[in-house]
CSV table of C-alpha atoms in Angstrom, one decimal:
chain,number,residue,atom,x,y,z
M,79,MET,CA,0.3,-0.3,0.0
M,80,ASN,CA,0.9,3.4,-0.8
M,81,LYS,CA,0.5,6.2,2.2
M,82,ASP,CA,1.2,8.7,0.0
M,83,LEU,CA,-1.9,8.4,-2.2
M,84,GLY,CA,-3.8,9.7,1.0
M,85,VAL,CA,-5.9,8.1,4.0
M,86,PHE,CA,-10.0,7.8,4.1
M,87,PRO,CA,-12.3,8.4,7.2
M,88,PHE,CA,-11.8,5.9,9.8
M,89,GLY,CA,-8.2,5.1,8.5
M,90,LYS,CA,-8.3,3.0,5.3
M,91,GLU,CA,-5.5,4.0,2.8
M,92,VAL,CA,-6.3,5.2,-0.6
M,93,VAL,CA,-4.7,2.4,-3.3
M,94,GLU,CA,-4.5,2.2,-6.9
M,95,VAL,CA,-7.2,0.5,-8.5
M,96,ARG,CA,-6.1,-1.4,-11.7
M,97,GLN,CA,-7.3,-3.8,-14.4
M,98,ALA,CA,-6.8,-7.5,-12.6
M,99,ASP,CA,-7.0,-9.8,-15.6
M,100,ASP,CA,-4.2,-9.1,-17.8
M,101,SER,CA,-5.1,-11.7,-20.4
M,102,PRO,CA,-5.6,-10.5,-24.0
M,103,LYS,CA,-8.6,-8.2,-24.9
M,104,SER,CA,-10.9,-6.8,-27.8
M,105,VAL,CA,-11.1,-3.6,-26.3
M,106,PHE,CA,-9.4,-1.1,-24.3
M,107,ILE,CA,-11.6,1.6,-22.1
M,108,LEU,CA,-10.1,4.4,-20.6
M,109,GLY,CA,-11.7,6.4,-18.4
M,110,VAL,CA,-11.0,9.3,-16.0
M,111,TYR,CA,-10.4,8.5,-12.3
M,112,ALA,CA,-11.1,5.8,-9.5
M,113,SER,CA,-14.3,6.3,-7.7
M,114,ALA,CA,-14.7,5.2,-3.6
M,115,VAL,CA,-16.9,3.2,-1.9
M,116,HIS,CA,-19.4,5.5,-0.2
M,117,ALA,CA,-21.5,4.9,3.2
M,118,ARG,CA,-24.1,6.5,5.1
M,119,TRP,CA,-22.4,7.9,8.6
M,120,ILE,CA,-24.8,7.0,11.4
M,121,GLY,CA,-23.5,8.8,14.5
M,122,ALA,CA,-23.6,7.1,18.1
M,123,ASN,CA,-26.9,9.1,19.1
M,124,GLY,CA,-28.4,7.2,15.8
M,125,ARG,CA,-28.7,10.7,13.7
M,126,GLU,CA,-27.4,10.4,10.1
M,127,LEU,CA,-24.3,12.7,10.2
M,128,VAL,CA,-23.1,12.4,6.5
M,129,LYS,CA,-25.7,10.6,3.9
M,130,SER,CA,-22.9,9.6,1.4
M,131,LEU,CA,-19.0,9.5,2.6
M,132,SER,CA,-15.9,8.0,0.8
M,133,VAL,CA,-14.5,5.4,3.1
M,134,CYS,CA,-12.4,3.2,1.4
M,135,SER,CA,-11.2,2.3,-2.5
M,136,GLU,CA,-13.4,0.5,-4.9
M,137,SER,CA,-12.6,-3.5,-4.9
M,138,GLU,CA,-12.1,-3.3,-8.7
M,139,ILE,CA,-11.8,-0.6,-11.6
M,140,PHE,CA,-15.4,0.5,-12.7
M,141,TRP,CA,-16.9,-1.1,-9.5
M,142,ASP,CA,-20.6,-1.7,-10.0
M,143,GLY,CA,-21.3,-1.9,-6.1
M,144,SER,CA,-21.5,-5.5,-5.7
M,145,ASN,CA,-20.8,-7.0,-2.0
M,146,GLN,CA,-21.1,-3.3,-0.7
M,147,ASP,CA,-22.5,-4.5,2.8
M,148,LEU,CA,-19.3,-6.8,3.4
M,149,ILE,CA,-17.0,-4.3,2.5
M,150,ILE,CA,-18.2,-1.6,4.5
M,151,GLN,CA,-18.2,-4.2,7.4
M,152,ARG,CA,-14.6,-4.7,7.3
M,153,ILE,CA,-14.1,-0.9,8.1
M,154,VAL,CA,-13.1,-0.4,11.7
M,155,VAL,CA,-15.4,2.2,13.2
M,156,PRO,CA,-14.6,3.6,16.8
M,157,ASN,CA,-16.9,3.0,19.2
M,158,ASP,CA,-18.0,6.5,19.8
M,159,ALA,CA,-18.0,7.1,16.1
M,160,GLY,CA,-21.4,5.4,15.3
M,161,LYS,CA,-21.9,2.9,12.4
M,162,LEU,CA,-21.7,3.1,8.8
M,163,LYS,CA,-24.4,1.5,6.2
M,164,PRO,CA,-24.3,1.0,2.5
M,165,SER,CA,-25.0,4.4,0.3
M,166,HIS,CA,-26.9,4.6,-2.4
M,167,LEU,CA,-24.6,6.0,-4.7
M,168,ASN,CA,-22.0,2.7,-4.7
M,169,GLY,CA,-21.0,1.7,-8.1
M,170,GLU,CA,-23.3,3.9,-10.4
M,171,SER,CA,-20.2,4.5,-13.0
M,172,GLY,CA,-20.0,0.5,-13.1
M,173,LYS,CA,-23.5,0.2,-13.7
M,174,ALA,CA,-23.8,2.9,-16.3
M,175,LEU,CA,-20.5,1.2,-17.9
M,176,ASP,CA,-22.3,-2.0,-18.1
M,177,LYS,CA,-25.7,-1.0,-19.1
M,178,HIS,CA,-24.9,2.1,-21.6
M,179,PHE,CA,-21.6,1.0,-22.8
M,180,LEU,CA,-21.0,-2.9,-23.0
M,181,ALA,CA,-24.2,-4.0,-23.3
M,182,PRO,CA,-25.1,-2.0,-26.7
M,183,LEU,CA,-21.7,-3.2,-27.9
M,184,HIS,CA,-22.4,-6.8,-27.0
M,185,LEU,CA,-19.8,-7.0,-24.6
M,186,ASN,CA,-18.7,-8.2,-21.2
M,187,ARG,CA,-16.2,-7.5,-18.8
M,188,SER,CA,-14.1,-10.4,-19.6
M,189,GLN,CA,-13.6,-8.9,-23.1
M,190,VAL,CA,-12.4,-5.4,-22.2
M,191,TRP,CA,-9.3,-4.0,-20.5
M,192,LEU,CA,-10.2,-1.3,-18.1
M,193,SER,CA,-8.3,1.9,-17.2
M,194,ASP,CA,-8.3,5.4,-15.9
M,195,LEU,CA,-6.3,8.4,-16.5
M,196,LEU,CA,-5.3,8.3,-12.7
M,197,PRO,CA,-5.8,4.9,-11.0
M,198,PHE,CA,-6.6,6.2,-7.4
M,199,PHE,CA,-9.4,8.2,-6.0
M,200,HIS,CA,-9.2,12.0,-5.6
M,201,VAL,CA,-11.8,14.9,-4.0
M,202,ARG,CA,-12.7,17.9,-5.9
M,203,PRO,CA,-11.9,21.5,-4.2
M,204,GLY,CA,-15.1,22.8,-3.0
M,205,SER,CA,-17.1,19.5,-3.7
M,206,LYS,CA,-19.8,18.6,-1.4
M,207,GLN,CA,-17.5,15.5,-0.5
M,208,GLU,CA,-14.6,17.4,0.4
M,209,LYS,CA,-16.4,19.4,2.8
M,210,ARG,CA,-18.2,16.6,4.2
M,211,ILE,CA,-14.4,14.9,4.8
M,212,HIS,CA,-12.8,18.2,6.1
M,213,ASP,CA,-15.6,19.9,8.0
M,214,THR,CA,-17.7,17.0,9.2
M,215,TYR,CA,-15.3,14.1,9.7
M,216,ASN,CA,-11.9,15.7,10.3
M,217,ASN,CA,-13.4,18.1,12.5
M,218,LEU,CA,-14.5,15.2,14.8
M,219,ALA,CA,-11.7,13.3,14.0
M,220,VAL,CA,-9.1,15.8,15.5
M,221,GLU,CA,-11.6,16.2,18.8
M,222,LYS,CA,-12.0,12.6,19.5
M,223,GLY,CA,-8.4,11.3,18.6
M,224,TRP,CA,-9.9,9.2,15.4
M,225,PRO,CA,-7.7,8.9,12.2
M,226,VAL,CA,-7.4,12.0,10.2
M,227,ALA,CA,-8.3,11.7,6.7
M,228,ASN,CA,-5.9,13.2,3.9
M,229,ILE,CA,-7.3,12.6,0.5
M,230,ARG,CA,-5.7,14.2,-2.6
M,231,LYS,CA,-7.7,17.2,-4.3
M,232,LEU,CA,-7.9,17.1,-7.9
M,233,SER,CA,-9.0,20.4,-9.7
M,234,THR,CA,-11.4,20.5,-12.9
M,235,LYS,CA,-8.5,21.1,-15.2
M,236,PHE,CA,-6.3,18.6,-13.7
M,237,GLU,CA,-3.3,17.2,-15.6
M,238,THR,CA,-1.2,13.8,-16.1
M,239,THR,CA,2.5,13.3,-15.8
M,240,VAL,CA,4.1,12.0,-18.7
M,241,GLU,CA,4.9,8.9,-17.1
M,242,ARG,CA,1.2,7.9,-16.3
M,243,VAL,CA,0.7,8.6,-20.1
M,244,TYR,CA,3.5,6.2,-20.8
M,245,GLU,CA,2.1,3.6,-18.3
M,246,ILE,CA,-1.3,3.9,-20.2
M,247,VAL,CA,0.4,3.1,-23.4
M,248,ALA,CA,2.3,0.1,-22.1
M,249,GLU,CA,-1.4,-1.4,-20.5
M,250,LEU,CA,-2.9,-0.6,-24.2
M,251,VAL,CA,-0.4,-2.7,-25.5
M,252,LEU,CA,-0.1,-5.3,-23.1
M,253,SER,CA,-4.0,-6.0,-23.6
M,254,GLY,CA,-3.5,-6.4,-27.2
M,255,ALA,CA,-7.2,-4.3,-28.0
M,256,ASP,CA,-7.1,-2.9,-31.4
M,257,ILE,CA,-10.3,-0.7,-30.4
M,258,LEU,CA,-9.7,2.3,-27.9
M,259,ILE,CA,-13.0,3.5,-26.6
M,260,THR,CA,-12.4,6.7,-24.2
M,261,LEU,CA,-15.0,8.0,-21.9
M,262,GLY,CA,-15.5,11.3,-22.0
M,263,ASP,CA,-13.2,14.9,-22.7
M,264,ASP,CA,-10.6,14.3,-20.0
M,265,PRO,CA,-9.2,11.2,-21.6
M,266,LEU,CA,-9.5,13.1,-25.0
M,267,ARG,CA,-7.7,16.3,-23.5
M,268,LEU,CA,-4.9,14.3,-21.7
M,269,PHE,CA,-4.2,11.3,-23.8
M,270,THR,CA,-5.2,10.6,-27.3
M,271,SER,CA,-4.8,14.0,-28.2
M,272,ARG,CA,-1.1,13.6,-27.9
M,273,PHE,CA,-1.1,10.7,-30.4
M,274,ASP,CA,-4.3,12.3,-32.8
M,275,GLN,CA,-3.3,14.2,-35.9
M,276,TRP,CA,-5.6,16.9,-35.4
M,277,HIS,CA,-5.0,17.3,-31.4
M,278,ARG,CA,-8.7,16.9,-30.7
M,279,ALA,CA,-9.2,17.5,-27.1
M,280,SER,CA,-12.9,17.7,-26.6
M,281,LEU,CA,-15.9,15.7,-28.1
M,282,SER,CA,-17.1,18.8,-29.6
M,283,GLU,CA,-14.4,18.9,-31.9
M,284,TYR,CA,-15.5,15.5,-33.6
M,285,ALA,CA,-17.4,15.6,-36.7
M,286,SER,CA,-20.2,13.3,-35.4
M,287,TYR,CA,-20.9,11.3,-32.4
M,288,GLY,CA,-20.3,7.5,-32.1
M,289,ASN,CA,-18.3,7.3,-35.5
M,290,THR,CA,-14.7,5.9,-35.2
M,291,TYR,CA,-11.5,7.3,-36.1
M,292,LYS,CA,-7.9,5.9,-37.0
M,293,ILE,CA,-5.3,6.6,-34.6
M,294,GLU,CA,-1.4,5.2,-34.4
M,295,ILE,CA,0.0,4.9,-31.0
M,296,ASP,CA,2.8,3.3,-30.2
M,297,GLY,CA,3.6,2.4,-33.8
M,298,ARG,CA,0.1,0.4,-33.6
M,299,SER,CA,-3.0,1.2,-35.6
M,300,LEU,CA,-6.4,1.3,-33.4
M,301,LEU,CA,-9.9,2.4,-34.1
M,302,HIS,CA,-10.9,4.9,-31.8
M,303,LEU,CA,-14.2,5.5,-30.4
M,304,PRO,CA,-15.0,8.7,-28.5
M,305,LEU,CA,-17.8,8.4,-26.1
M,306,VAL,CA,-19.3,10.1,-23.2
M,307,HIS,CA,-18.3,9.7,-19.7
M,308,PRO,CA,-20.9,6.9,-17.8
M,309,ARG,CA,-22.5,9.9,-15.9
M,310,GLN,CA,-23.7,11.6,-18.9
M,311,ALA,CA,-24.8,8.0,-20.6
M,312,GLY,CA,-26.7,7.0,-17.4
M,313,ARG,CA,-28.1,10.9,-16.7
M,314,LEU,CA,-26.3,10.9,-13.1
M,315,GLY,CA,-26.2,13.9,-11.3
M,316,ASN,CA,-25.4,17.4,-13.5
M,317,HIS,CA,-25.2,16.1,-17.0
M,318,SER,CA,-25.9,17.8,-20.7
M,319,SER,CA,-29.1,16.7,-22.2
M,320,LYS,CA,-27.3,17.2,-25.7
M,321,TRP,CA,-24.6,14.5,-24.9
M,322,SER,CA,-26.9,12.5,-23.1
M,323,ASP,CA,-29.6,12.2,-26.2
M,324,LEU,CA,-26.5,11.8,-28.5
M,325,HIS,CA,-25.5,8.7,-26.5
M,326,ASP,CA,-29.1,7.3,-26.3
M,327,HIS,CA,-29.4,7.5,-30.0
M,328,TRP,CA,-25.9,5.4,-30.6
M,329,LYS,CA,-26.8,2.9,-28.2
M,330,HIS,CA,-30.4,2.3,-29.6
M,331,GLY,CA,-28.5,1.7,-33.0
M,332,ASP,CA,-26.2,-1.3,-33.7
M,333,PRO,CA,-22.9,0.0,-32.3
M,334,SER,CA,-21.9,-3.8,-32.0
M,335,CYS,CA,-20.8,-3.9,-35.8
M,336,LEU,CA,-17.8,-2.0,-34.9
M,337,ILE,CA,-16.7,-5.1,-33.2
M,338,ARG,CA,-17.8,-7.5,-36.0
M,339,CYS,CA,-16.2,-5.1,-38.6
M,340,ARG,CA,-12.7,-5.3,-36.5
M,341,LEU,CA,-13.0,-9.2,-36.2
M,342,TYR,CA,-13.2,-9.2,-39.9
M,343,ASP,CA,-10.2,-6.8,-40.3
M,344,ASN,CA,-8.4,-9.2,-38.2
M,345,ASP,CA,-8.6,-12.2,-40.7
M,346,LEU,CA,-9.8,-11.3,-44.1
M,347,SER,CA,-8.7,-14.7,-45.3
M,348,ASN,CA,-12.1,-15.9,-44.2
M,349,VAL,CA,-13.8,-13.5,-46.4
M,350,ASN,CA,-15.1,-15.0,-50.0
M,351,PHE,CA,-14.2,-12.3,-52.5
M,352,ASP,CA,-16.3,-13.6,-54.9
M,353,ASN,CA,-19.5,-12.6,-53.2
M,354,ILE,CA,-18.2,-9.0,-52.9
M,355,PRO,CA,-19.8,-6.6,-55.3
M,356,ASN,CA,-17.8,-4.9,-57.8
M,357,TYR,CA,-18.3,-1.5,-56.5
M,358,CYS,CA,-16.3,-2.4,-53.5
M,359,GLY,CA,-13.1,-3.3,-55.4
M,360,ARG,CA,-10.8,-5.1,-53.4
M,361,ASN,CA,-10.2,-2.2,-50.9
M,362,PRO,CA,-10.0,-4.0,-47.4
M,363,TYR,CA,-12.1,-0.6,-45.9
M,364,SER,CA,-15.0,-0.8,-48.5
M,365,VAL,CA,-14.8,-4.6,-48.5
M,366,LEU,CA,-15.4,-4.7,-44.3
M,367,GLN,CA,-18.0,-1.7,-44.7
M,368,TYR,CA,-19.9,-4.0,-47.2
M,369,LEU,CA,-19.7,-7.1,-44.7
M,370,ILE,CA,-21.3,-5.2,-41.9
M,371,MET,CA,-23.6,-2.7,-44.1
M,372,ARG,CA,-27.3,-2.2,-43.5
M,373,PHE,CA,-29.5,-1.4,-46.2
M,374,CYS,CA,-32.8,0.7,-45.5
M,375,THR,CA,-35.6,1.1,-48.0
M,376,TYR,CA,-38.8,3.3,-47.4
M,377,ILE,CA,-41.6,5.1,-49.1
M,378,VAL,CA,-40.9,8.9,-50.2
M,379,LYS,CA,-44.3,10.1,-49.7
M,380,ARG,CA,-43.7,13.7,-50.7
M,381,ASP,CA,-40.4,14.4,-53.0
M,382,LYS,CA,-40.2,18.4,-52.8
M,383,GLY,CA,-36.4,18.4,-52.3
M,384,LEU,CA,-36.6,18.6,-48.5
M,385,ALA,CA,-36.3,14.9,-47.6
M,386,PRO,CA,-34.2,13.8,-49.3
M,387,ASN,CA,-32.6,16.9,-50.0
M,388,PRO,CA,-29.8,16.5,-53.1
M,389,PHE,CA,-28.5,19.7,-53.8
M,390,TYR,CA,-25.4,21.7,-53.1
M,391,GLY,CA,-23.3,18.3,-53.5
M,392,TYR,CA,-24.7,16.4,-50.9
M,393,CYS,CA,-27.4,14.4,-50.6
M,394,THR,CA,-29.0,14.9,-46.8
M,395,LEU,CA,-31.5,13.0,-45.2
M,396,ALA,CA,-32.8,14.7,-41.7
M,397,LEU,CA,-36.4,15.1,-41.7
M,398,CYS,CA,-38.2,12.1,-43.1
M,399,THR,CA,-39.3,8.4,-41.9
M,400,PRO,CA,-36.0,6.7,-41.3
M,401,ASN,CA,-34.8,9.8,-39.1
M,402,HIS,CA,-38.4,9.8,-37.1
M,403,MET,CA,-38.4,6.4,-36.3
M,404,GLY,CA,-34.7,6.3,-35.0
M,405,ILE,CA,-33.1,4.2,-37.6
M,406,ARG,CA,-29.5,4.0,-36.4
M,407,LEU,CA,-27.7,4.0,-39.6
M,408,SER,CA,-23.7,4.5,-39.9
M,409,ALA,CA,-21.1,5.2,-42.6
M,410,GLY,CA,-21.1,2.7,-45.3
M,411,ASP,CA,-24.8,1.9,-45.2
M,412,TRP,CA,-27.6,2.6,-47.9
M,413,ILE,CA,-30.7,4.2,-48.2
M,414,ALA,CA,-33.1,3.9,-51.0
M,415,GLY,CA,-36.6,5.8,-51.2
M,416,PHE,CA,-39.3,4.7,-53.4
M,417,THR,CA,-42.7,6.1,-54.4
M,418,ASP,CA,-45.6,4.1,-52.9
M,419,ARG,CA,-47.4,1.3,-54.2
M,420,ALA,CA,-49.7,3.5,-56.2
M,421,SER,CA,-47.2,5.0,-58.2
M,422,GLY,CA,-45.6,1.7,-58.9
M,423,ASN,CA,-43.0,1.7,-56.4
M,424,LYS,CA,-40.2,3.6,-58.5
M,425,LEU,CA,-37.1,4.1,-57.4
M,426,VAL,CA,-36.9,7.8,-56.2
M,427,TYR,CA,-33.2,7.8,-54.9
M,428,CYS,CA,-30.6,5.7,-53.7
M,429,MET,CA,-27.9,6.9,-51.5
M,430,ARG,CA,-24.8,5.6,-49.5
M,431,VAL,CA,-24.3,7.1,-46.1
M,432,ASP,CA,-21.0,8.5,-45.9
M,433,GLU,CA,-21.3,10.3,-42.4
M,434,VAL,CA,-23.7,10.7,-39.7
M,435,LEU,CA,-24.0,14.2,-38.0
M,436,ASP,CA,-26.4,15.4,-35.0
M,437,LEU,CA,-28.8,18.4,-36.0
M,438,ASP,CA,-26.8,20.8,-34.1
M,439,HIS,CA,-23.5,19.8,-35.5
M,440,TYR,CA,-25.3,19.9,-39.1
M,441,TYR,CA,-26.5,23.4,-38.6
M,442,HIS,CA,-22.9,24.6,-37.3
M,443,ASP,CA,-20.9,22.8,-40.2
M,444,GLN,CA,-19.7,25.2,-42.8
M,445,ARG,CA,-19.8,22.8,-45.4
M,446,PHE,CA,-23.9,22.8,-45.1
M,447,GLN,CA,-24.7,26.5,-44.5
M,448,ARG,CA,-26.0,26.5,-48.2
M,449,LYS,CA,-28.7,24.3,-46.9
M,450,LYS,CA,-30.3,26.4,-44.3
M,451,PRO,CA,-33.6,27.4,-45.2
M,452,GLN,CA,-34.1,30.8,-46.9
M,453,HIS,CA,-38.1,31.8,-46.9
M,454,ASN,CA,-38.1,34.4,-49.7
M,455,GLY,CA,-35.1,32.6,-51.6
M,456,THR,CA,-35.1,30.4,-54.5
M,457,ALA,CA,-36.9,27.1,-54.8
M,458,ARG,CA,-33.6,25.1,-53.9
M,459,GLN,CA,-33.3,27.5,-50.7
M,460,ARG,CA,-36.8,27.2,-49.6
M,461,VAL,CA,-36.4,23.7,-48.8
M,462,GLY,CA,-33.3,23.8,-47.0
M,463,ASP,CA,-33.2,21.0,-44.4
M,464,ASN,CA,-30.6,22.8,-41.9
M,465,MET,CA,-33.0,24.2,-39.6
M,466,TYR,CA,-32.6,23.3,-36.0
M,467,TRP,CA,-29.8,23.8,-33.5
M,468,ARG,CA,-29.4,23.7,-29.7
M,469,ASP,CA,-28.9,26.8,-27.6
M,470,GLU,CA,-26.6,27.4,-24.9
M,471,ARG,CA,-28.7,25.3,-22.5
M,472,GLY,CA,-28.9,22.6,-25.0
M,473,VAL,CA,-32.7,23.4,-26.0
M,474,TRP,CA,-33.7,22.8,-29.6
M,475,LYS,CA,-34.1,25.9,-31.2
M,476,ARG,CA,-35.6,26.1,-35.1
M,477,ASP,CA,-34.1,28.5,-37.8
M,478,PRO,CA,-36.6,31.6,-37.9
M,479,GLU,CA,-35.8,31.4,-41.9
M,480,ALA,CA,-37.7,28.0,-42.0
M,481,SER,CA,-41.0,27.8,-43.3
M,482,LEU,CA,-41.5,24.2,-43.4
M,483,HIS,CA,-41.9,21.9,-40.7
M,484,PHE,CA,-43.5,24.7,-38.6
M,485,LYS,CA,-45.9,23.1,-36.6
M,486,LYS,CA,-45.0,21.8,-33.0
M,487,GLU,CA,-45.9,18.0,-34.0
M,488,HIS,CA,-42.9,18.6,-36.5
M,489,PHE,CA,-40.6,20.1,-34.3
M,490,ASN,CA,-41.1,17.2,-31.9
M,491,ARG,CA,-40.7,14.6,-34.3
M,492,ASP,CA,-38.0,16.1,-36.2
M,493,THR,CA,-35.8,16.6,-33.1
M,494,ARG,CA,-36.8,13.5,-31.0
M,495,HIS,CA,-34.2,11.2,-33.0
M,496,ALA,CA,-31.8,14.4,-34.1
M,497,LEU,CA,-29.6,12.7,-37.1
M,498,VAL,CA,-28.3,13.3,-40.4
M,499,TYR,CA,-27.7,11.1,-42.8
M,500,ILE,CA,-25.2,12.8,-45.4
M,501,GLY,CA,-24.1,11.1,-48.8
M,502,ARG,CA,-21.3,12.1,-51.4
M,503,ARG,CA,-22.6,9.1,-53.4
M,504,PHE,CA,-25.9,9.4,-54.4
M,505,HIS,CA,-28.5,8.5,-57.6
M,506,TYR,CA,-31.1,10.8,-57.6
M,507,LEU,CA,-33.6,10.8,-59.9
M,508,GLY,CA,-36.5,12.8,-58.6
M,509,ARG,CA,-39.4,13.5,-61.1
M,510,VAL,CA,-37.6,10.9,-63.5
M,511,ALA,CA,-38.5,8.0,-61.0
M,512,SER,CA,-37.5,4.8,-62.7
M,513,VAL,CA,-39.2,1.5,-62.6
M,514,VAL,CA,-37.3,-1.3,-60.9
M,515,PRO,CA,-37.0,-5.1,-62.5
M,516,PRO,CA,-39.7,-7.4,-60.8
M,517,LYS,CA,-37.0,-9.0,-58.6
M,518,PHE,CA,-36.4,-5.7,-56.7
M,519,HIS,CA,-40.4,-5.4,-56.0
M,520,VAL,CA,-40.1,-7.0,-52.3
M,521,LEU,CA,-37.5,-4.4,-51.0
M,522,PRO,CA,-40.1,-1.3,-50.6
M,523,PRO,CA,-42.1,-1.5,-47.6
M,524,ALA,CA,-46.0,-1.9,-47.9
M,525,GLY,CA,-46.7,1.0,-46.4
M,526,ARG,CA,-45.2,3.6,-43.7
M,527,GLY,CA,-42.0,2.6,-42.1
M,528,VAL,CA,-38.7,1.4,-43.0
M,529,ARG,CA,-37.5,-2.1,-44.1
M,530,THR,CA,-33.7,-3.3,-43.2
M,531,ASN,CA,-34.2,-7.0,-43.0
M,532,HIS,CA,-33.3,-7.8,-47.0
M,533,GLU,CA,-31.6,-10.7,-48.5
M,534,ASP,CA,-27.7,-10.2,-48.8
M,535,ASN,CA,-27.8,-11.2,-52.4
M,536,LEU,CA,-30.8,-9.2,-53.4
M,537,VAL,CA,-29.3,-6.0,-52.1
M,538,ASN,CA,-26.2,-6.7,-53.8
M,539,ASP,CA,-28.0,-6.9,-56.9
M,540,PHE,CA,-29.8,-3.9,-56.4
M,541,LEU,CA,-27.0,-1.8,-55.7
M,542,SER,CA,-25.2,-3.2,-58.5
M,543,TRP,CA,-28.2,-2.4,-60.9
M,544,VAL,CA,-28.4,1.0,-59.4
M,545,GLN,CA,-24.6,2.1,-60.2
M,546,GLU,CA,-24.6,0.5,-63.5
M,547,SER,CA,-28.0,2.3,-64.6
M,548,PHE,CA,-27.9,5.9,-63.2
M,549,GLU,CA,-25.3,8.5,-63.0
M,550,VAL,CA,-23.8,9.7,-59.9
M,551,GLY,CA,-25.7,12.9,-58.6
M,552,ILE,CA,-28.9,14.5,-59.6
M,553,THR,CA,-30.7,13.2,-62.8
M,554,ALA,CA,-33.9,15.2,-62.7
M,555,MET,CA,-35.3,17.7,-60.3
M,556,PRO,CA,-38.4,16.5,-57.5
M,557,SER,CA,-41.3,15.6,-58.8
M,558,MET,CA,-42.9,18.2,-56.7
M,559,PHE,CA,-40.2,20.9,-57.3
M,560,SER,CA,-42.1,24.1,-59.0
M,561,GLY,CA,-43.4,27.7,-57.9
M,562,THR,CA,-43.5,26.9,-54.1
M,563,SER,CA,-41.7,23.6,-54.7
M,564,GLY,CA,-44.7,21.8,-55.0
M,565,CYS,CA,-45.6,22.1,-51.3
M,566,SER,CA,-49.2,22.9,-50.0
M,567,THR,CA,-49.8,26.2,-48.3
M,568,ASP,CA,-51.1,26.8,-45.0
M,569,THR,CA,-53.4,29.4,-44.3
M,570,GLY,CA,-54.1,28.6,-40.7
M,571,SER,CA,-51.0,29.9,-39.6
M,572,SER,CA,-50.2,33.5,-38.7
M,573,ARG,CA,-47.6,33.4,-41.2
M,574,LYS,CA,-48.0,32.4,-44.9
M,575,SER,CA,-46.0,29.0,-44.6
M,576,VAL,CA,-45.2,26.1,-47.2
M,577,VAL,CA,-45.6,22.7,-45.6
M,578,CYS,CA,-43.6,19.9,-46.8
M,579,GLY,CA,-43.4,16.1,-45.7
């Protein structure tokens, strides 16, 4: 034990909490700093003195609160100090890790290596915990002759030593993992920014949430997945609704495809390239994307240029059925929109998802400023789909220039699953929507909603047919694109507004 790390109330020494199982792992997860076991302190008179007091180091990294009764019973409490009982706060971050990170990735703890920037407990200066220790416990400890607590303090903008960075790199190498997950901004600021070629030090500096990025550490190429801290994911205490919502969108999709992709990457010899479509070529990255690809089909109810919006070099889908239903798509997936059955289920467009952004990032991204709506602009400008952002409190706002989707139900539906699918490779047919060969008639859903459960061979044939039959980009304008863009005028509003579905 290292007394230099400090002493808890009632005398337990602060110890380092590290990964115990050093067998090879698939994933390396880097958190911030170790927490502690907390207890309710009941005085000798039976009154509660402290609701939650740090009393010893956790039994394992990202402890989930198990066996807390036994752990607290082992703490020697002076007779005149009363007794300790388990706190309801124990294991919150560990439980959040299991529920909001490992479960969506289809992982268990035996498959991951857990680490922290700082592997032992600290207290924040001015925090409630510091006041409980120093103002309540230590005042009595000095008076009664109990062990005086002395726990290191940790400022909000703490730093890590170069030695600790080297230790984490050594852990990462020892783990054998080729996927690195960081939790919160601090691991980005203090660890990955040293190796990231863009030196990104916060989640807000990444283009979209829940995507992976290549990073090289100690000569090894890894996939880096930057995610929020478990307290954000679990909405514990003070948290940002913006980041909590983004994580919810991520986990309710299929993030486990990340693991499947990396497993293929480890052994491409098992891939039958005869079954890989020609458009993938022999590029390993394209092949991997195809192997984990999802294909989403739906009915384009009104083709007005809003959803999808094929203008200014990008086809974007922000305000339509796949978004509203919370279909979680990733880069490399494909979307195809068809007319309804009465119109022959013709193909309106097909796009590859190259990027996924949330509406707020989309609104502020300089690449998509021309997609912001202009009420009195050209037909293309009026149907701009870039109309939502969050204010400093995380509350969704709507661009005052937007004359589409102005009703409350539009607002609520659009921002509930606030993701934008962005494609640079797309085939937009618009008013010359094409009849599809009979074998593909089963692809569109029968009515509203989306379909993603398609046979692989059929999807392969369909995408090959699309790319052989149609030019990339816009073939024709939207079928309802004229005058007011073919949208109906709502006269029930105080402002004459155009309604696009």
